[in-house]
Coordinates of N, CA and C in Angstrom, one line a residue:
M12 N -81.1 -26.4 -81.9 CA -80.3 -27.4 -81.4 C -78.8 -26.9 -81.3
M13 N -78.4 -26.3 -82.4 CA -77.1 -25.7 -82.5 C -76.9 -24.6 -81.4
L14 N -77.9 -23.8 -81.2 CA -77.8 -22.8 -80.2 C -77.6 -23.3 -78.8
R15 N -78.3 -24.4 -78.5 CA -78.1 -25.1 -77.2 C -76.7 -25.6 -77.0
R16 N -76.1 -26.2 -78.0 CA -74.8 -26.6 -77.9 C -73.8 -25.5 -77.6
F17 N -74.0 -24.4 -78.4 CA -73.2 -23.2 -78.2 C -73.3 -22.7 -76.8
I18 N -74.5 -22.5 -76.3 CA -74.7 -22.0 -74.9 C -74.0 -23.0 -73.9
A19 N -74.2 -24.3 -74.1 CA -73.6 -25.2 -73.2 C -72.0 -25.1 -73.2
I20 N -71.5 -24.9 -74.3 CA -70.0 -24.7 -74.4 C -69.6 -23.4 -73.7
I21 N -70.3 -22.4 -73.9 CA -70.0 -21.1 -73.3 C -70.1 -21.3 -71.7
L22 N -71.2 -21.9 -71.2 CA -71.4 -22.0 -69.8 C -70.3 -22.9 -69.2
L23 N -69.8 -23.9 -69.9 CA -68.8 -24.8 -69.4 C -67.5 -24.1 -69.3
G24 N -67.3 -23.1 -70.2 CA -66.0 -22.3 -70.2 C -66.0 -21.2 -69.1
C25 N -67.2 -20.8 -68.6 CA -67.3 -19.7 -67.6 C -66.3 -19.8 -66.4
P26 N -66.2 -21.0 -65.8 CA -65.3 -21.1 -64.6 C -63.9 -20.6 -65.0
F27 N -63.4 -20.7 -66.2 CA -62.1 -20.3 -66.6 C -62.0 -18.8 -66.6
F28 N -63.1 -18.1 -66.9 CA -63.1 -16.7 -66.9 C -63.2 -16.1 -65.6
V29 N -63.9 -16.8 -64.6 CA -64.1 -16.3 -63.3 C -62.8 -16.3 -62.5
S30 N -62.0 -17.3 -62.6 CA -60.8 -17.4 -61.8 C -59.6 -17.5 -62.7
A31 N -58.9 -16.4 -62.8 CA -57.7 -16.3 -63.7 C -56.4 -16.6 -62.9
H32 N -56.5 -17.5 -61.9 CA -55.3 -17.9 -61.1 C -55.5 -19.3 -60.6
N33 N -54.5 -19.9 -60.0 CA -54.6 -21.2 -59.5 C -54.4 -21.3 -58.0
F34 N -54.7 -20.2 -57.3 CA -54.6 -20.1 -55.8 C -55.7 -21.0 -55.2
V35 N -55.3 -21.6 -54.0 CA -56.3 -22.4 -53.3 C -56.4 -21.7 -51.9
Y36 N -57.6 -21.3 -51.6 CA -57.8 -20.6 -50.3 C -57.4 -21.5 -49.2
G37 N -56.7 -20.9 -48.2 CA -56.3 -21.6 -47.0 C -54.9 -22.3 -47.2
Q38 N -54.3 -22.2 -48.4 CA -53.0 -22.8 -48.7 C -52.0 -21.7 -49.1
S39 N -50.8 -22.0 -49.1 CA -49.7 -21.1 -49.6 C -49.9 -21.0 -51.1
V40 N -49.3 -19.9 -51.6 CA -49.3 -19.7 -53.1 C -48.3 -20.8 -53.6
P41 N -48.4 -21.2 -54.8 CA -47.5 -22.2 -55.4 C -46.0 -21.6 -55.3
R42 N -45.1 -22.4 -55.0 CA -43.7 -21.9 -54.7 C -43.1 -21.3 -56.0
V43 N -42.4 -20.2 -55.8 CA -41.7 -19.5 -56.8 C -40.3 -19.1 -56.2
N44 N -39.3 -19.3 -57.0 CA -37.9 -18.9 -56.6 C -37.4 -18.0 -57.7
I45 N -37.3 -16.7 -57.4 CA -36.8 -15.7 -58.4 C -35.3 -15.4 -58.1
T46 N -34.5 -15.8 -59.1 CA -33.0 -15.6 -58.9 C -32.5 -14.4 -59.7
D47 N -33.2 -14.0 -60.8 CA -32.8 -12.9 -61.6 C -33.5 -11.7 -61.1
R48 N -32.7 -10.8 -60.5 CA -33.2 -9.6 -59.8 C -33.7 -10.1 -58.5
G49 N -35.0 -10.2 -58.3 CA -35.6 -10.7 -57.0 C -36.0 -9.5 -56.1
E50 N -35.8 -9.6 -54.8 CA -36.2 -8.6 -53.9 C -35.3 -7.4 -54.0
L51 N -35.9 -6.2 -54.1 CA -35.1 -4.9 -54.1 C -34.9 -4.5 -52.7
L52 N -33.6 -4.3 -52.3 CA -33.2 -3.8 -51.0 C -32.7 -2.4 -51.1
F53 N -32.9 -1.6 -50.1 CA -32.5 -0.2 -50.0 C -31.8 0.0 -48.7
D54 N -30.5 0.3 -48.8 CA -29.7 0.6 -47.6 C -29.0 1.9 -47.8
D55 N -29.4 2.8 -46.9 CA -28.9 4.2 -47.0 C -29.3 4.8 -48.4
S56 N -28.4 4.9 -49.3 CA -28.7 5.4 -50.6 C -28.4 4.4 -51.7
D57 N -28.1 3.1 -51.3 CA -27.8 2.1 -52.3 C -28.9 1.1 -52.5
F58 N -29.1 0.7 -53.7 CA -30.1 -0.3 -54.1 C -29.3 -1.6 -54.4
S59 N -29.9 -2.7 -54.0 CA -29.3 -4.0 -54.4 C -30.5 -5.0 -54.5
Y60 N -30.2 -6.2 -55.1 CA -31.2 -7.2 -55.2 C -30.7 -8.5 -54.5
K61 N -31.7 -9.3 -54.0 CA -31.3 -10.6 -53.5 C -32.4 -11.6 -54.0
R62 N -31.9 -12.8 -54.1 CA -32.9 -13.9 -54.5 C -34.1 -13.8 -53.6
W63 N -35.2 -14.2 -54.2 CA -36.5 -14.2 -53.4 C -37.2 -15.5 -53.7
D64 N -37.8 -16.0 -52.6 CA -38.6 -17.2 -52.6 C -39.9 -16.9 -52.0
S65 N -41.0 -17.4 -52.6 CA -42.3 -17.2 -52.1 C -42.6 -17.8 -50.7
T66 N -41.7 -18.7 -50.2 CA -41.9 -19.3 -48.9 C -41.6 -18.2 -47.8
E67 N -40.9 -17.1 -48.2 CA -40.6 -16.0 -47.3 C -41.8 -15.1 -47.0
L68 N -43.0 -15.4 -47.7 CA -44.2 -14.6 -47.5 C -44.8 -14.8 -46.1
A69 N -44.5 -15.9 -45.5 CA -45.1 -16.2 -44.1 C -44.4 -15.3 -43.1
G70 N -45.1 -15.0 -42.0 CA -44.6 -14.2 -41.0 C -45.3 -12.9 -40.7
K71 N -46.0 -12.4 -41.7 CA -46.8 -11.1 -41.6 C -48.0 -11.3 -42.4
V72 N -49.1 -10.6 -42.1 CA -50.2 -10.4 -42.9 C -49.8 -9.6 -44.2
R73 N -50.2 -10.0 -45.3 CA -49.8 -9.3 -46.5 C -50.9 -9.1 -47.5
V74 N -50.8 -8.0 -48.3 CA -51.5 -7.9 -49.5 C -50.4 -7.8 -50.6
I75 N -50.6 -8.7 -51.5 CA -49.6 -8.8 -52.7 C -50.3 -8.3 -53.9
Q76 N -49.6 -7.4 -54.6 CA -50.0 -6.9 -55.9 C -49.0 -7.5 -56.9
Y77 N -49.5 -8.4 -57.8 CA -48.6 -8.9 -58.8 C -49.0 -8.2 -60.1
I78 N -48.1 -7.3 -60.7 CA -48.5 -6.5 -61.8 C -47.5 -6.7 -62.9
A79 N -48.1 -6.5 -64.1 CA -47.2 -6.4 -65.3 C -46.5 -5.1 -65.2
G80 N -45.3 -5.0 -65.8 CA -44.5 -3.8 -65.8 C -45.0 -2.7 -66.8
R81 N -46.3 -2.4 -66.7 CA -46.9 -1.5 -67.6 C -47.8 -0.5 -66.7
T82 N -47.8 0.8 -67.2 CA -48.6 1.8 -66.5 C -50.1 1.4 -66.4
S83 N -50.6 0.8 -67.5 CA -52.0 0.4 -67.5 C -52.3 -0.7 -66.4
A84 N -51.4 -1.6 -66.1 CA -51.6 -2.6 -65.1 C -51.5 -1.9 -63.7
K85 N -50.6 -1.0 -63.5 CA -50.4 -0.3 -62.2 C -51.7 0.4 -61.9
K86 N -52.3 1.1 -62.8 CA -53.5 1.9 -62.6 C -54.7 1.1 -62.2
K87 N -54.7 -0.2 -62.6 CA -55.9 -1.0 -62.3 C -56.3 -1.1 -60.8
N88 N -55.3 -1.1 -59.9 CA -55.6 -1.3 -58.5 C -55.0 -0.2 -57.7
S89 N -54.9 1.0 -58.3 CA -54.3 2.1 -57.5 C -55.2 2.5 -56.4
M90 N -56.5 2.3 -56.5 CA -57.5 2.7 -55.4 C -57.2 1.8 -54.2
L91 N -56.9 0.5 -54.4 CA -56.5 -0.3 -53.2 C -55.2 0.1 -52.6
I92 N -54.2 0.4 -53.4 CA -52.9 0.8 -52.9 C -53.1 2.1 -52.0
T93 N -53.9 3.0 -52.5 CA -54.1 4.2 -51.7 C -54.8 3.9 -50.4
A94 N -55.8 3.0 -50.4 CA -56.5 2.6 -49.2 C -55.6 1.9 -48.2
V95 N -54.7 1.1 -48.7 CA -53.7 0.4 -47.8 C -52.8 1.5 -47.2
K96 N -52.3 2.4 -47.9 CA -51.5 3.5 -47.3 C -52.3 4.2 -46.3
D97 N -53.5 4.6 -46.6 CA -54.4 5.4 -45.7 C -54.7 4.6 -44.4
A98 N -54.8 3.3 -44.5 CA -55.1 2.4 -43.3 C -54.1 2.4 -42.3
E99 N -52.8 2.7 -42.6 CA -51.7 2.8 -41.7 C -51.6 1.5 -40.8
F100 N -51.6 0.4 -41.4 CA -51.5 -0.9 -40.7 C -50.2 -1.0 -40.0
P101 N -50.1 -1.6 -38.9 CA -48.8 -1.7 -38.1 C -47.7 -2.5 -38.9
E102 N -46.6 -1.9 -39.1 CA -45.5 -2.5 -39.9 C -44.9 -3.7 -39.3
D103 N -45.1 -3.9 -38.0 CA -44.6 -5.2 -37.3 C -45.4 -6.4 -37.6
R104 N -46.7 -6.2 -38.1 CA -47.6 -7.3 -38.4 C -48.1 -7.3 -39.8
F105 N -47.8 -6.3 -40.6 CA -48.3 -6.2 -41.9 C -47.3 -5.7 -42.9
Q106 N -47.3 -6.2 -44.1 CA -46.3 -5.7 -45.1 C -47.0 -5.9 -46.5
P107 N -47.1 -4.7 -47.2 CA -47.5 -4.9 -48.6 C -46.3 -5.4 -49.5
T108 N -46.6 -6.3 -50.4 CA -45.6 -6.8 -51.3 C -46.1 -6.6 -52.7
T109 N -45.2 -5.9 -53.5 CA -45.5 -5.6 -54.9 C -44.5 -6.5 -55.7
I110 N -45.0 -7.3 -56.6 CA -44.2 -8.1 -57.5 C -44.4 -7.6 -58.9
V111 N -43.4 -7.1 -59.5 CA -43.5 -6.5 -60.8 C -42.9 -7.4 -61.9
N112 N -43.7 -7.8 -62.8 CA -43.3 -8.7 -63.9 C -42.7 -7.8 -65.0
T113 N -41.4 -7.6 -65.0 CA -40.7 -6.8 -66.0 C -40.6 -7.5 -67.3
D114 N -40.9 -8.8 -67.3 CA -40.9 -9.6 -68.6 C -42.2 -9.2 -69.4
D115 N -43.2 -8.7 -68.7 CA -44.4 -8.3 -69.3 C -44.5 -6.7 -69.3
A116 N -43.5 -6.1 -69.9 CA -43.4 -4.7 -70.0 C -43.3 -4.3 -71.5
I117 N -43.6 -3.1 -71.8 CA -43.4 -2.6 -73.2 C -41.9 -2.7 -73.5
P118 N -41.6 -3.4 -74.7 CA -40.2 -3.6 -75.0 C -39.3 -2.3 -74.9
G119 N -38.2 -2.4 -74.2 CA -37.3 -1.2 -74.1 C -37.6 -0.4 -72.9
S120 N -38.7 -0.7 -72.1 CA -39.1 0.1 -71.0 C -38.6 -0.4 -69.6
G121 N -37.9 -1.6 -69.6 CA -37.5 -2.2 -68.4 C -36.7 -1.3 -67.5
F122 N -35.8 -0.5 -68.0 CA -35.0 0.4 -67.3 C -35.8 1.4 -66.5
F123 N -36.8 1.9 -67.2 CA -37.7 2.9 -66.6 C -38.6 2.3 -65.5
V124 N -39.1 1.1 -65.8 CA -39.9 0.4 -64.8 C -39.1 0.2 -63.5
R125 N -37.9 -0.3 -63.6 CA -37.0 -0.5 -62.5 C -36.8 0.8 -61.7
G126 N -36.6 1.9 -62.5 CA -36.5 3.2 -61.9 C -37.7 3.6 -61.0
K127 N -38.9 3.3 -61.5 CA -40.1 3.6 -60.8 C -40.2 2.7 -59.5
I128 N -39.8 1.5 -59.6 CA -39.8 0.6 -58.5 C -38.8 1.1 -57.4
E129 N -37.6 1.5 -57.8 CA -36.6 2.1 -56.9 C -37.2 3.3 -56.2
K130 N -37.9 4.2 -56.9 CA -38.4 5.4 -56.4 C -39.5 5.0 -55.3
N131 N -40.3 4.0 -55.6 CA -41.3 3.6 -54.6 C -40.6 3.0 -53.4
K132 N -39.6 2.2 -53.5 CA -38.9 1.6 -52.4 C -38.3 2.7 -51.5
R133 N -37.8 3.8 -52.2 CA -37.2 4.9 -51.4 C -38.3 5.6 -50.6
H134 N -39.5 5.7 -51.1 CA -40.6 6.4 -50.4 C -41.3 5.5 -49.4
Y135 N -41.3 4.2 -49.6 CA -41.9 3.2 -48.7 C -40.9 2.1 -48.4
P136 N -39.9 2.4 -47.6 CA -38.8 1.4 -47.4 C -39.3 0.2 -46.6
W137 N -40.4 0.3 -45.9 CA -40.9 -0.9 -45.2 C -41.7 -1.8 -46.1
A138 N -42.1 -1.4 -47.3 CA -42.8 -2.2 -48.2 C -41.8 -3.1 -48.9
Q139 N -42.3 -4.2 -49.4 CA -41.5 -5.2 -50.1 C -41.7 -5.1 -51.6
F140 N -40.7 -5.0 -52.4 CA -40.8 -4.9 -53.9 C -39.9 -6.0 -54.5
I141 N -40.5 -6.8 -55.3 CA -39.9 -7.9 -56.0 C -39.9 -7.7 -57.5
V142 N -38.8 -7.8 -58.2 CA -38.7 -7.7 -59.6 C -38.6 -9.1 -60.2
D143 N -39.6 -9.5 -60.9 CA -39.7 -10.8 -61.6 C -39.4 -10.7 -63.0
S144 N -38.1 -10.7 -63.3 CA -37.6 -10.4 -64.7 C -38.1 -11.5 -65.7
D145 N -38.4 -12.7 -65.3 CA -38.7 -13.7 -66.2 C -40.2 -14.1 -66.2
G146 N -41.0 -13.4 -65.4 CA -42.4 -13.7 -65.3 C -42.7 -15.1 -64.6
L147 N -41.8 -15.5 -63.8 CA -41.9 -16.9 -63.2 C -43.2 -17.0 -62.3
A148 N -43.5 -16.0 -61.5 CA -44.7 -16.1 -60.6 C -45.9 -16.1 -61.5
R149 N -45.9 -15.3 -62.5 CA -47.1 -15.3 -63.4 C -47.4 -16.7 -64.0
K150 N -46.3 -17.3 -64.4 CA -46.5 -18.7 -65.0 C -46.9 -19.7 -63.9
A151 N -46.2 -19.7 -62.7 CA -46.5 -20.6 -61.7 C -47.9 -20.4 -61.0
W152 N -48.4 -19.2 -61.0 CA -49.6 -18.9 -60.4 C -50.8 -18.8 -61.4
G153 N -50.5 -19.0 -62.7 CA -51.6 -19.1 -63.7 C -52.2 -17.7 -63.9
L154 N -51.4 -16.7 -63.9 CA -52.0 -15.3 -64.1 C -51.9 -14.9 -65.5
P155 N -52.9 -14.0 -66.0 CA -52.9 -13.6 -67.3 C -51.8 -12.5 -67.5
E156 N -51.4 -12.2 -68.8 CA -50.5 -11.2 -69.1 C -51.2 -9.8 -69.0
E157 N -50.4 -8.8 -68.9 CA -50.8 -7.4 -68.9 C -51.9 -7.1 -67.8
S158 N -51.7 -7.7 -66.6 CA -52.8 -7.5 -65.7 C -52.2 -7.2 -64.3
S159 N -53.2 -7.1 -63.3 CA -52.9 -6.8 -61.9 C -53.7 -7.7 -61.1
T160 N -53.0 -8.5 -60.2 CA -53.7 -9.5 -59.4 C -53.4 -9.1 -57.9
I161 N -54.5 -9.2 -57.1 CA -54.4 -8.9 -55.7 C -54.6 -10.2 -54.9
I162 N -53.7 -10.4 -54.0 CA -53.8 -11.6 -53.1 C -53.6 -11.2 -51.7
V163 N -54.5 -11.7 -50.8 CA -54.4 -11.4 -49.4 C -53.9 -12.7 -48.7
L164 N -52.9 -12.6 -47.9 CA -52.3 -13.7 -47.1 C -52.4 -13.5 -45.7
D165 N -52.7 -14.5 -44.9 CA -52.7 -14.4 -43.4 C -51.2 -14.5 -43.0
K166 N -50.9 -14.4 -41.7 CA -49.5 -14.4 -41.2 C -48.8 -15.7 -41.5
N167 N -49.6 -16.8 -41.7 CA -48.9 -18.1 -42.1 C -48.6 -18.2 -43.6
G168 N -48.9 -17.2 -44.3 CA -48.7 -17.2 -45.8 C -49.8 -17.9 -46.5
H169 N -50.9 -18.1 -45.9 CA -52.0 -18.8 -46.6 C -53.0 -17.8 -47.3
V170 N -53.4 -18.2 -48.5 CA -54.3 -17.3 -49.3 C -55.7 -17.2 -48.6
Q171 N -56.1 -16.0 -48.4 CA -57.4 -15.7 -47.8 C -58.4 -15.1 -48.8
W172 N -57.8 -14.4 -49.9 CA -58.6 -13.8 -50.9 C -57.7 -13.5 -52.1
A173 N -58.3 -13.6 -53.3 CA -57.5 -13.3 -54.5 C -58.4 -12.9 -55.6
K174 N -57.9 -11.9 -56.4 CA -58.7 -11.6 -57.6 C -57.7 -11.0 -58.7
D175 N -58.0 -11.3 -59.9 CA -57.2 -10.7 -61.0 C -58.1 -9.6 -61.6
G176 N -57.4 -8.5 -61.9 CA -58.2 -7.4 -62.6 C -58.5 -6.3 -61.6
S177 N -59.1 -5.3 -62.1 CA -59.5 -4.1 -61.2 C -60.5 -4.5 -60.2
L178 N -60.3 -4.0 -59.0 CA -61.2 -4.2 -57.8 C -62.2 -3.1 -57.8
S179 N -63.4 -3.4 -57.5 CA -64.5 -2.4 -57.3 C -64.3 -1.8 -56.0
P180 N -65.0 -0.6 -55.8 CA -64.9 0.0 -54.4 C -65.3 -0.9 -53.3
E181 N -66.3 -1.7 -53.6 CA -66.8 -2.7 -52.5 C -65.7 -3.7 -52.2
E182 N -65.0 -4.2 -53.3 CA -63.9 -5.2 -53.1 C -62.7 -4.5 -52.4
V183 N -62.4 -3.3 -52.6 CA -61.4 -2.6 -51.9 C -61.7 -2.5 -50.4
N184 N -63.0 -2.1 -50.1 CA -63.4 -2.1 -48.7 C -63.3 -3.5 -48.1
H185 N -63.7 -4.5 -48.8 CA -63.6 -5.9 -48.3 C -62.2 -6.3 -48.0
V186 N -61.3 -5.9 -48.9 CA -59.8 -6.3 -48.7 C -59.3 -5.5 -47.4
I187 N -59.6 -4.3 -47.3 CA -59.1 -3.5 -46.2 C -59.7 -4.0 -44.9
N188 N -61.0 -4.4 -44.9 CA -61.6 -5.0 -43.7 C -60.9 -6.3 -43.3
L189 N -60.7 -7.1 -44.4 CA -60.1 -8.5 -44.2 C -58.7 -8.3 -43.6
L190 N -57.9 -7.4 -44.2 CA -56.6 -7.2 -43.6 C -56.6 -6.8 -42.2
G191 N -57.5 -5.9 -41.8 CA -57.7 -5.4 -40.4 C -58.0 -6.6 -39.5
Q192 N -58.9 -7.5 -40.0 CA -59.3 -8.7 -39.2 C -58.1 -9.6 -39.0
L193 N -57.4 -9.8 -40.1 CA -56.2 -10.7 -40.0 C -55.1 -10.2 -39.1
I194 N -54.9 -8.9 -39.1 CA -53.9 -8.2 -38.3 C -54.4 -8.3 -36.8
E195 N -55.7 -8.1 -36.5 CA -56.2 -8.3 -35.2 C -56.0 -9.7 -34.6
Q196 N -56.2 -10.7 -35.4 CA -56.0 -12.1 -35.0 C -54.6 -12.3 -34.7
D197 N -53.7 -11.5 -35.2 CA -52.2 -11.8 -35.0 C -51.7 -11.2 -33.7
K198 N -52.5 -10.5 -32.9 CA -52.1 -9.9 -31.7 C -51.6 -10.9 -30.7

């Protein structure tokens, strides 16, 4: 009898383990307005930041990577990032967006994390990089700490696919195919 109750409690808790976010497919991500740091801009050789609001995500097909400011989180979905680069999607209809939660970094490493973000912006100026110094999006979107979350948005900014944690090779292929389909629909 006790075992049955235990199993019932475990099974009731399973939905919380399956979905570690609060995204609703077909809708925009919950609104976030990042005023401390925000979007990293690169003009000639100068870096600057501007406020960023998640309502700005509409307009292009996107893959968003929301990651903790830790090397371990960055590595979780490096296979997808490589696949996105290799796909060479058209920049006029597609933009990768990386949001780094520097509030979820190893203490004292924030300066180094921002340096890595600036290096990536220099190498990929067409990509969008957001610094979330206070972890606002993690909180608003119900994401776990120390993790990497992938979100695919259509050009209207609506969620088409999302997963927290490492993607399998099959999931990477699915995301690349989905992005291709969404970009084709945008012609």
